[in-house]
Short mmCIF file of C-alpha atoms in Angstrom, two decimals:
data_model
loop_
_atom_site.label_atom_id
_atom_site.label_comp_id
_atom_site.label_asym_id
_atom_site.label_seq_id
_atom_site.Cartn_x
_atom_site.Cartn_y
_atom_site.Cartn_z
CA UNK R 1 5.77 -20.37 -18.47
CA UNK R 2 3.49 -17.60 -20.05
CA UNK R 3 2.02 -15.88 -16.80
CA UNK R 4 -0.54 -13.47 -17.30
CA UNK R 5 -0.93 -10.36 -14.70
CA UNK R 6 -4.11 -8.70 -14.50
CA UNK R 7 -3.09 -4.59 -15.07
CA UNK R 8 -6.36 -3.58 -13.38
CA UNK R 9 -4.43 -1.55 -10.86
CA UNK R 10 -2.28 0.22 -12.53
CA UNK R 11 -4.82 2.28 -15.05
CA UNK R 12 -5.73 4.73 -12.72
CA UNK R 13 -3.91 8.21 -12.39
CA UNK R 14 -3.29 8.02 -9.30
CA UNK R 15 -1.50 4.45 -8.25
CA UNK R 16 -2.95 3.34 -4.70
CA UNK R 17 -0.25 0.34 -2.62
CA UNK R 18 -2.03 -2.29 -4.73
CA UNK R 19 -0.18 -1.29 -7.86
CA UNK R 20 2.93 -0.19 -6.55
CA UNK R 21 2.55 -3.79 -4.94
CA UNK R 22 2.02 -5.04 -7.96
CA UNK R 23 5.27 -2.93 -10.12
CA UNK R 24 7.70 -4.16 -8.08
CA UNK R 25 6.89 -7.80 -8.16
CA UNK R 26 5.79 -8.22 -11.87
CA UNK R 27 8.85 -5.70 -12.98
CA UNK R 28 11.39 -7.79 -10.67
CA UNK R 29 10.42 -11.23 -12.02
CA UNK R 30 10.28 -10.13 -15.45
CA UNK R 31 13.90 -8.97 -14.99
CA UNK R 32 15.40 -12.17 -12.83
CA UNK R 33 13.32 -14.74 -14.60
CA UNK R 34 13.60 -13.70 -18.79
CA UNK R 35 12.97 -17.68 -18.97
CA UNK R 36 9.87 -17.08 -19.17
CA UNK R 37 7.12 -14.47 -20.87
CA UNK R 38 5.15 -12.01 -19.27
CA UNK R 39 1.90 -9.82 -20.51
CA UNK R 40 -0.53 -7.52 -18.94
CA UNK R 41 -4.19 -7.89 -19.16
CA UNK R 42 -6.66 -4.90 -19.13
CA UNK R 43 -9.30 -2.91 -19.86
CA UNK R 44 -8.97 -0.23 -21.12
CA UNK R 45 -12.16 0.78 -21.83
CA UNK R 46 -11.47 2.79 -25.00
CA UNK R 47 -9.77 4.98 -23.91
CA UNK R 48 -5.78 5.03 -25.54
CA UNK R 49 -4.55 6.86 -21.83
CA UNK R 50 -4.88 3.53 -20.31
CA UNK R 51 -2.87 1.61 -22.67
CA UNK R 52 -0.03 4.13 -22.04
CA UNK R 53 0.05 4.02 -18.41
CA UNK R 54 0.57 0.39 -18.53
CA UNK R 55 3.28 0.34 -21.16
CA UNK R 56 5.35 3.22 -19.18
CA UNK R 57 5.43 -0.02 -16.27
CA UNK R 58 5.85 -3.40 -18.66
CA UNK R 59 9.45 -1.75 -20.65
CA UNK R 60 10.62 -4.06 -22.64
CA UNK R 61 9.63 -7.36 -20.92
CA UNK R 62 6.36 -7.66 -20.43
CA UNK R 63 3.75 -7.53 -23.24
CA UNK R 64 0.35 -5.94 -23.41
CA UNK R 65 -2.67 -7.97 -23.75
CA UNK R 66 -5.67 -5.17 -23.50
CA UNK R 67 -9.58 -5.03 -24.25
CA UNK R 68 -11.68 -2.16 -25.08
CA UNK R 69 -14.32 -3.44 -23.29
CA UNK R 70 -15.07 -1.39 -20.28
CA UNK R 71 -13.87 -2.95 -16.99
CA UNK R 72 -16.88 -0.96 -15.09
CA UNK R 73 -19.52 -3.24 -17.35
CA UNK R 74 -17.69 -6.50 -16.95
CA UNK R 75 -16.89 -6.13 -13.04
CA UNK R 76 -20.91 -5.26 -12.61
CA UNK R 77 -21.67 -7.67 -14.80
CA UNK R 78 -20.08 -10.78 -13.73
CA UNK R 79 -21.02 -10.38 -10.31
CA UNK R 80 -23.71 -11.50 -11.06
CA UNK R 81 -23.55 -13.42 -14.78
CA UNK R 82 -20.48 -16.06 -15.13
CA UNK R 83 -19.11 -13.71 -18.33
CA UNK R 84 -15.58 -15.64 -19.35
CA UNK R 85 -12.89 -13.71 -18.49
CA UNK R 86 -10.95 -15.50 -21.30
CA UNK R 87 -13.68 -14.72 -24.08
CA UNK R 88 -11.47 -11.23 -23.50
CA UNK R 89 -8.49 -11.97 -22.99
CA UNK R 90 -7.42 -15.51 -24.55
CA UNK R 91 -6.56 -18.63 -23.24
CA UNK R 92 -2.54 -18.53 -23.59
CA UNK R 93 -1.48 -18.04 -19.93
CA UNK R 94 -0.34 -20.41 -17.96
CA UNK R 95 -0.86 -18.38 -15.09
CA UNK R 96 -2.85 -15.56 -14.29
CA UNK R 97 -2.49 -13.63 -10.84
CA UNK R 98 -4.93 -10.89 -9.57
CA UNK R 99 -3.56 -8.59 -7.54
CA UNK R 100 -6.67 -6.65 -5.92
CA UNK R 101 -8.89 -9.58 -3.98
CA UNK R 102 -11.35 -10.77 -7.31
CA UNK R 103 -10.42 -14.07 -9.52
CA UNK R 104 -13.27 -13.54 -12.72
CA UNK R 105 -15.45 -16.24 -13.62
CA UNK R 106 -13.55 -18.75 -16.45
CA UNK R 107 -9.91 -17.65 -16.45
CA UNK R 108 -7.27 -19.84 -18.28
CA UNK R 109 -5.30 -22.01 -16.63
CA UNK R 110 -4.01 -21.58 -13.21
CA UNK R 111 -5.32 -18.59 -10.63
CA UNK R 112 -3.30 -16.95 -8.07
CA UNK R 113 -4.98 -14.10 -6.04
CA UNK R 114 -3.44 -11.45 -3.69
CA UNK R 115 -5.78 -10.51 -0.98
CA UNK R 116 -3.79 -8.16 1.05
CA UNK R 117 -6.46 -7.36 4.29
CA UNK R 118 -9.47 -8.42 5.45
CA UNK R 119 -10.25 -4.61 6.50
CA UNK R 120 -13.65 -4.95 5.16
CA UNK R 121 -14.53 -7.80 8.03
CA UNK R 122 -12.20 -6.12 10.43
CA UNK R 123 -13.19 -2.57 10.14
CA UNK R 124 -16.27 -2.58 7.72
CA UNK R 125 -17.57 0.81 9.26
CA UNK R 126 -14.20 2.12 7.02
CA UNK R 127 -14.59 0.99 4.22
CA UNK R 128 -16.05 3.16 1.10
CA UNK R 129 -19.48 1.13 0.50
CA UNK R 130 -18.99 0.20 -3.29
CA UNK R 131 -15.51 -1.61 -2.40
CA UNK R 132 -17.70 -3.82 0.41
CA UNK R 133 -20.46 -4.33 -2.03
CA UNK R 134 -17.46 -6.30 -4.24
CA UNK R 135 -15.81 -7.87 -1.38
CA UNK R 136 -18.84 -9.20 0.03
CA UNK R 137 -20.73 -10.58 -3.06
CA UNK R 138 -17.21 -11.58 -5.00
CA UNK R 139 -14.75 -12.76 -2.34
CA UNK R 140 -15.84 -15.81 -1.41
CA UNK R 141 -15.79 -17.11 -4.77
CA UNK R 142 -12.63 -15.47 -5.84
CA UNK R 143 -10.84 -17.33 -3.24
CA UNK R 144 -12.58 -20.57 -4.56
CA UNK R 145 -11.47 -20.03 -8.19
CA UNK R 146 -7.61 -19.59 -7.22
CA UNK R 147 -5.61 -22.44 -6.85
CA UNK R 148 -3.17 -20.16 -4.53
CA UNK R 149 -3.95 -16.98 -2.09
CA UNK R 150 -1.12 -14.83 -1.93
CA UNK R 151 -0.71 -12.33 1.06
CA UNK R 152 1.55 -9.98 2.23
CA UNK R 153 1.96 -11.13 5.62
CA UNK R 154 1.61 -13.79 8.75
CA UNK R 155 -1.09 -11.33 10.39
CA UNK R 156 -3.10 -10.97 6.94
CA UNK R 157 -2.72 -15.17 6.86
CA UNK R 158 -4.04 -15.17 10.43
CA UNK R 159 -7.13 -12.59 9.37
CA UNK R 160 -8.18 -14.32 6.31
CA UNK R 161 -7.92 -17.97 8.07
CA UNK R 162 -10.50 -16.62 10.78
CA UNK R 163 -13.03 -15.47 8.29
CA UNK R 164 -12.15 -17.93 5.65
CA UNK R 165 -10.59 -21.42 7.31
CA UNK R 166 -11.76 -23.66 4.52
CA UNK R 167 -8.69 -21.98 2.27
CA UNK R 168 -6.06 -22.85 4.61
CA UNK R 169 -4.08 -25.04 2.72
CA UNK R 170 -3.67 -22.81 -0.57
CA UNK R 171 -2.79 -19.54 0.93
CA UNK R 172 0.84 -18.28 0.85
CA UNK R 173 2.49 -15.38 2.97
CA UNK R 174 4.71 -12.43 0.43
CA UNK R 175 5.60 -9.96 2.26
CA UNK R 176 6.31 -6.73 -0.14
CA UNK R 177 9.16 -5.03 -0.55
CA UNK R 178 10.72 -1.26 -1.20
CA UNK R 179 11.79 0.28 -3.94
CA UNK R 180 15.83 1.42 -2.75
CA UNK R 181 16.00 3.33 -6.11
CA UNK R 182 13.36 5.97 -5.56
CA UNK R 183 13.25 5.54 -1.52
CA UNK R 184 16.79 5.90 -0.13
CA UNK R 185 19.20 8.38 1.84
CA UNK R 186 18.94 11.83 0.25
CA UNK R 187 21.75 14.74 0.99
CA UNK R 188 20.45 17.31 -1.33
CA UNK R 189 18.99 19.69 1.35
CA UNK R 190 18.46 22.17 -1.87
CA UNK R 191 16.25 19.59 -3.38
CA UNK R 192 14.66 18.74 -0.16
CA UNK R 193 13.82 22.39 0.39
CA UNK R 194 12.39 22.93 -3.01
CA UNK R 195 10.21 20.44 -2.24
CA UNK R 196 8.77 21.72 1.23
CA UNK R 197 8.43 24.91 -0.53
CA UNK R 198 5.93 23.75 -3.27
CA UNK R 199 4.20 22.27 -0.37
CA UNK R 200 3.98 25.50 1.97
CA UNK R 201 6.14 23.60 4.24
CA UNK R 202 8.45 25.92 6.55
CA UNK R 203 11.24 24.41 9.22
CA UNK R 204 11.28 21.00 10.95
CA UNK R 205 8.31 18.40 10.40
CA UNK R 206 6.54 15.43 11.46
CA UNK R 207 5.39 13.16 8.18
CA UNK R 208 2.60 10.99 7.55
CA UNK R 209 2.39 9.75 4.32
CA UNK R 210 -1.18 7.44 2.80
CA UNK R 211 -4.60 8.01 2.55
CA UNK R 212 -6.94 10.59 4.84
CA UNK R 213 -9.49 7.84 6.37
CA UNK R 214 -10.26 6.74 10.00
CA UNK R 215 -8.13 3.43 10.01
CA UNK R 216 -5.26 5.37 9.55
CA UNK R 217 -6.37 6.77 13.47
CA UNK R 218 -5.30 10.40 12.50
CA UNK R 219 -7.88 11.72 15.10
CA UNK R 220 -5.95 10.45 17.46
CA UNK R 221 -2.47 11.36 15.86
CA UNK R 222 -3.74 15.01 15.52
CA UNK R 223 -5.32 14.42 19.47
CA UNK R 224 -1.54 14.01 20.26
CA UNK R 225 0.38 16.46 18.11
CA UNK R 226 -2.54 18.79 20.12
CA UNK R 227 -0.48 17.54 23.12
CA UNK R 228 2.72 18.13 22.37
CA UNK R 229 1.92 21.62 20.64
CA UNK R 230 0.63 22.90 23.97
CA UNK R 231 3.72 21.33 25.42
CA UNK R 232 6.35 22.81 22.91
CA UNK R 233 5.26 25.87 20.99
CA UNK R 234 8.12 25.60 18.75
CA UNK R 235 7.12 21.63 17.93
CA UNK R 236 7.93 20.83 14.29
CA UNK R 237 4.90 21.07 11.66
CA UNK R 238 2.76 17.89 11.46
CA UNK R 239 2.64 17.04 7.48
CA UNK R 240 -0.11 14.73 6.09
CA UNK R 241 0.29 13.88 2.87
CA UNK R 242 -2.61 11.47 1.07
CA UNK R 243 -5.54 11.45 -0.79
CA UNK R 244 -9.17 11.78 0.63
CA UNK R 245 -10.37 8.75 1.49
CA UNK R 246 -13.86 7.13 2.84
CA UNK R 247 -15.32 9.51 5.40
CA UNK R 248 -12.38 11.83 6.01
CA UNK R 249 -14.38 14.84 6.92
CA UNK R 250 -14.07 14.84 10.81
CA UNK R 251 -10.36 14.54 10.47
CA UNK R 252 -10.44 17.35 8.51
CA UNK R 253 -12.78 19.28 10.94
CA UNK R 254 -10.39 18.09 13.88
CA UNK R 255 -7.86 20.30 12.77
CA UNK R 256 -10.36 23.48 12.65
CA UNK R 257 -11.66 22.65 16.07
CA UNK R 258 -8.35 22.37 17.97
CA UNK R 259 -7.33 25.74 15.54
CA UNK R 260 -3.93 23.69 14.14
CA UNK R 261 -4.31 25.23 10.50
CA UNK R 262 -1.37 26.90 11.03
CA UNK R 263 0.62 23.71 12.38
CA UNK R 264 -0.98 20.43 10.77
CA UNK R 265 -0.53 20.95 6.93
CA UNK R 266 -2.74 18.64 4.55
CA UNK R 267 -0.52 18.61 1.13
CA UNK R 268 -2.03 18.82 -2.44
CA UNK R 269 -0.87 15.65 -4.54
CA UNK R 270 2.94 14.57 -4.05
CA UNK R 271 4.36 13.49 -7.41
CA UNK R 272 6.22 10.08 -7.07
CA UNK R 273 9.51 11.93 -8.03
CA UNK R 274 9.03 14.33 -5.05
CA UNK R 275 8.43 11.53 -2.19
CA UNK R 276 11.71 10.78 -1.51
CA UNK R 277 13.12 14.48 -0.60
CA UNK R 278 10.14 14.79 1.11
CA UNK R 279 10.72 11.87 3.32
CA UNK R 280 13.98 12.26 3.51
CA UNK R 281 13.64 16.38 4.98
CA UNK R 282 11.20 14.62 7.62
CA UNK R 283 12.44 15.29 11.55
CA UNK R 284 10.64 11.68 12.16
CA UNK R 285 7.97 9.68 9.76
CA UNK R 286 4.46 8.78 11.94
CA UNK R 287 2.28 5.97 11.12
CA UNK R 288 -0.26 5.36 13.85
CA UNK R 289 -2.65 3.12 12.17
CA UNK R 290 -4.65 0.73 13.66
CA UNK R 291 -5.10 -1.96 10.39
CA UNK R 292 -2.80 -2.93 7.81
CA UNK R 293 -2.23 -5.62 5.59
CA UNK R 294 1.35 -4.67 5.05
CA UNK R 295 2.08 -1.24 6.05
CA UNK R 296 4.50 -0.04 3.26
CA UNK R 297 4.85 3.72 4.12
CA UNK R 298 7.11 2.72 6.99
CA UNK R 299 9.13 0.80 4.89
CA UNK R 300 9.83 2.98 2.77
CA UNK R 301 10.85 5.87 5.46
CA UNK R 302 13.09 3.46 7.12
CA UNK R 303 14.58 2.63 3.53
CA UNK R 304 15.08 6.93 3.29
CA UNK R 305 16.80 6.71 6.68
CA UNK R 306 14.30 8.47 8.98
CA UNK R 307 12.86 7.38 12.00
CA UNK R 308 9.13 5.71 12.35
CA UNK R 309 6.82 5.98 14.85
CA UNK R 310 4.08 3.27 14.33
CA UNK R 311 2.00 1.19 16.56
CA UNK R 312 2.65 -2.64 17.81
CA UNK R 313 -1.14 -3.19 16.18
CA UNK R 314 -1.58 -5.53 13.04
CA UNK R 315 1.32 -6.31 10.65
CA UNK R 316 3.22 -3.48 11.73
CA UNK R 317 5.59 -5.15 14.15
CA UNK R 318 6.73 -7.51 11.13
CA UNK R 319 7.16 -4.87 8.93
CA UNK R 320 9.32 -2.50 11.48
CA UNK R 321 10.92 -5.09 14.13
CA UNK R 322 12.51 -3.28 16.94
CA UNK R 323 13.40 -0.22 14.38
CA UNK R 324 10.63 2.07 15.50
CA UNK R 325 8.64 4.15 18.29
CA UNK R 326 6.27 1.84 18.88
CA UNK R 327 3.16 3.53 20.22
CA UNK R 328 -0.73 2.36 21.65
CA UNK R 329 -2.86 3.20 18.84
CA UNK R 330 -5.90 3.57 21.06
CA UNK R 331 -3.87 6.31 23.33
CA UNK R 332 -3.40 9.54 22.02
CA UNK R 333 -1.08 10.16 25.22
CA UNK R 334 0.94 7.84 24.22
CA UNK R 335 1.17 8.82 20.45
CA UNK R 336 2.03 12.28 22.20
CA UNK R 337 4.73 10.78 24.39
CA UNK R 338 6.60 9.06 21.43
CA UNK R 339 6.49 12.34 19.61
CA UNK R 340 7.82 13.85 22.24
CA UNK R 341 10.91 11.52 22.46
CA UNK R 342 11.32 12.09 18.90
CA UNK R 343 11.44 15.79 19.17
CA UNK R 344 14.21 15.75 21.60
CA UNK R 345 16.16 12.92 21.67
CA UNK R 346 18.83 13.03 19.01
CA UNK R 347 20.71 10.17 19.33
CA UNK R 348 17.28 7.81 19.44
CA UNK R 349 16.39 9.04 15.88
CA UNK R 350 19.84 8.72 14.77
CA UNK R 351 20.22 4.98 16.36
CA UNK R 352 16.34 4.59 14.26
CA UNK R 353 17.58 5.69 11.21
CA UNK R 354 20.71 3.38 11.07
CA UNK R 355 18.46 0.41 12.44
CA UNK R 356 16.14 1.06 10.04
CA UNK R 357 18.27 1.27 7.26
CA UNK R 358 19.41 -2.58 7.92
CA UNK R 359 15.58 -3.33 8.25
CA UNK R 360 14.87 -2.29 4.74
CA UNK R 361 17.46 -4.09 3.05
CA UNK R 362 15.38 -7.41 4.12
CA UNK R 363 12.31 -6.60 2.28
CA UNK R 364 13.88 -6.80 -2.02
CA UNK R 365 11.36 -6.73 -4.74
CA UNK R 366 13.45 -9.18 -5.86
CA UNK R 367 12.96 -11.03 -3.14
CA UNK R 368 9.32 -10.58 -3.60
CA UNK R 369 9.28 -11.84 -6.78
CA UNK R 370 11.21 -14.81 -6.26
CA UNK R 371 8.95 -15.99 -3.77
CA UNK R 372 5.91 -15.39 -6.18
CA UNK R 373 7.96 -17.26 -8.98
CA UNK R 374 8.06 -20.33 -6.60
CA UNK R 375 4.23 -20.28 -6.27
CA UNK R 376 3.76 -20.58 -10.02
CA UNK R 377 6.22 -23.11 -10.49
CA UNK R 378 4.58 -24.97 -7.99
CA UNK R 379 1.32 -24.92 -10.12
CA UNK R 380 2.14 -25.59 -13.25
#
C-alpha cells in the first residue's frame, strides 16, 4: 500500500497530543510494516521551517509530499468551496488518514479520520471559538467523506455515537500509546535537579503537566492544594506546566486571590528533552480533568514510575485502571483528600508507581500502529 498521512499537525513549534498522537503511530508502522510506503502531506505555506520540522519526524521511511500553498487559505476556503485536496497533493495514495477531526473535499482513494473528543458538543463553553467554527461547519461532512473513524477510546466511541449515530458502523476504537524511550524510570537526581532549577522549582512537588484551560478543572485542583496548604505548611510545591489555553485567565487570577505565588508555580515552556526528569523528580503527577478523549499525560507519568491522581470521569478510568488516586472532579475536598494521601503515605505511591509501571507497558505505539495497519488493510 502507499498510505498517505496528512502532516498538518506536526508544523507547528510547539507539538499539541494530536501530533505526538500522530509520531508514534505513523513512525511505528513505518518501522514494523517497510512492506509498504509511507509520505507526509503538507502545507507548508512557503515557508522552508515547515518542511524541516516534518523531515526531523519521517527519518528515513517516510517521504515528504508538501505544497506551498498556504494551509490557512485552503482550510478557509474549502469550508465553504469543494477545492480538491488532490489538485495539491496527487492522487497516488492508497490511503490517506487525517489525524485532527477534518477529511478535505476530493481526497484520493480511501479516508480514515481520527476524531479524538467530542469536547466541542460536550463542553463547547471551552473551546477557543475558531476551533468550534471548524468543527461545527466541517465535521459532519468529514465524517461522511471517511470510509473509517478512528478514535482513541470506548468513551470517545460512546461520545461521537450520541451526537453522530448514523456513523456507527465505520468507527474504530485506537487507544494511543507512550513513548518508553523518552518517558521511563529516571535515577539521575543531578539531572532531575538541573531541571527543577531552570524552572525555579525548590524541594518536593506536585505535577500537572497539559494545557492551562477550564476542562482541565485546575480551579478546583488549585481550590484543593488551598486545602491541603492550610493543612500542611510544609506541603510540596504544586507545578503546572502547559501552555495558555482558551480562557485561562481566572485560573491564573485564582492563584493571586488565594496568595499561592509562592507555592503553585506556572513553568515557562518545558523542552521535550526535559519532560522526563521533570516527571520523574515529581512527589506524585495530578490530572483532575473533567474531559478527555484519551488522557495521555497520565500515561506517560505512570510509564516514568510516579504516581497519578486523576478522576474516574471520561476515558480516564481506561487509560489508568486501578493504578491511580482516583478523585471526584466536581469536589475540590476530595481532590484535597487524595493529595493528602499522597503526601503521606509512602508505601501507596510506591505500590502506584510499580502498578503503574505494568499499566504502561499495555499501551505500545507499536501496538497502536498495528491496529491502524489492520484498518487500512481492511479498506483497500
Amino acid at each position: 500500500m502507499h498510505i498517505e498521512f496528512d502532516a498538518g499537525p506536526l508544523i507547528n513549534d510547539r507539538i499539541t497530543g494530536i501530533g505526538w498522537c500522530e509520531i508514534g503511530q505513523t513512525s511505528a508502522m513505518a518501522r514494523i510494516h517497510p512492506e509498504n510506503t509511507y509520505s507526509y502531506s503538507f502545507f507548508t505555506s512557503g515557508k522552508s521551517s515547515r518542511e524541516e520540522r516534518v523531515k526531523e519526524f519521517a527519518g528515513d521511511a517516510i517521504t515528504l509530499n508538501g505544497s506551498s500553498f498556504s494551509g490557512y487559505l485552503y482550510r478557509a476556503a474549502s469550508t465553504f468551496l469543494p477545492l480538491p485536496y488532490s489538485a495539491f497533493f496527487g492522487k497516488k495514495a492508497d490511503v490517506t488518514h487525517f489525524f485532527n477531526y477534518i477529511v478535505p473535499p476530493f481526497v484520493s482513494g480511501k479516508k480514515v479520520v481520527t476524531v479524538h473528543d467530542m469536547v466541542y458538543k460536550a463542553f463547547p463553553e471551552t473551546v477557543r471559538g475558531r476551533t468550534k467554527f471548524m468543527l461545527n461547519t466541517g465535521l459532519k461532512k468529514s465524517m461522511k467523506r471517511a470510509d473509517i473513524i478512528v478514535t482513541d477510546s470506548e468513551f470517545s466511541k460512546s461520545e461521537i455515537l450520541k451526537y453522530f449515530p448514523q456513523h456507527s458502523g465505520k468507527i474504530r476504537v485506537v487507544p494511543c500509546g507512550v513513548d518508553t524511550e523518552k518517558f521511563r524510570p529516571c535515577d539521575d537526581m543531578e539531572r532531575i535537579s538541573q531541571v527543577k532549577t531552570s524552572l525555579g522549582i525548590e524541594g518536593d512537588y506536585f505535577l500537572y503537566v497539559g494545557t492551562i484551560e477550564p476542562r482541565k478543572n485546575l480551579g478546583r485542583l488549585i481550590l484543593a492544594y488551598n486545602a491541603l496548604a492550610k493543612k500542611l505548611p510544609d506541603a510540596p510545591k504544586l507545578v503546572l506546566a502547559g501552555g495558555k489555553g482558551w480562557l485561562c485567565d481566572d485560573i491564573y487570577a485564582k492563584v493571586t486571590e488565594l496568595h499561592l505565588e509562592d507555592k503553585v508555580i506556572f513553568t515557562k515552556y518545558v523542552p521535550s528533552e526535559d519532560m522526563n526528569p521533570l516527571m520523574c523528580g515529581a512527589l506524585a503527577f495530578v490530572f483532575p480533568s473533567i474531559y478527555e478523549g484519551f488522557g495521555m499525560p497520565p500515561l506517560e507519568a505512570m510509564a516514568c514510575g510516579v504516581p497519578v491522581l486523576t478522576t474516574g470521569e471520561a476515558s480516564l478510568p481506561e487509560v489508568t485502571g486501578d493504578c491511580a488516586v482516583i478523585c471526584d472532579a466536581y469536589s475540590p475536598k476530595s481532590i484535597a483528600e487524595g493529595l493528602y494521601r499522597l503526601c503521606r503515605d509512602e508505601k501507596l505511591r510506591l505500590e502506584l508507581s510499580r502498578r503503574g509501571l505494568e499499566r504502561a507497558k499495555q499501551f505500545t505505539w507499536e501496538r497502536s500502529a498495528e491496529a491502524l495497519h489492520k484498518i487500512y488493510k481492511e479498506l483497500v
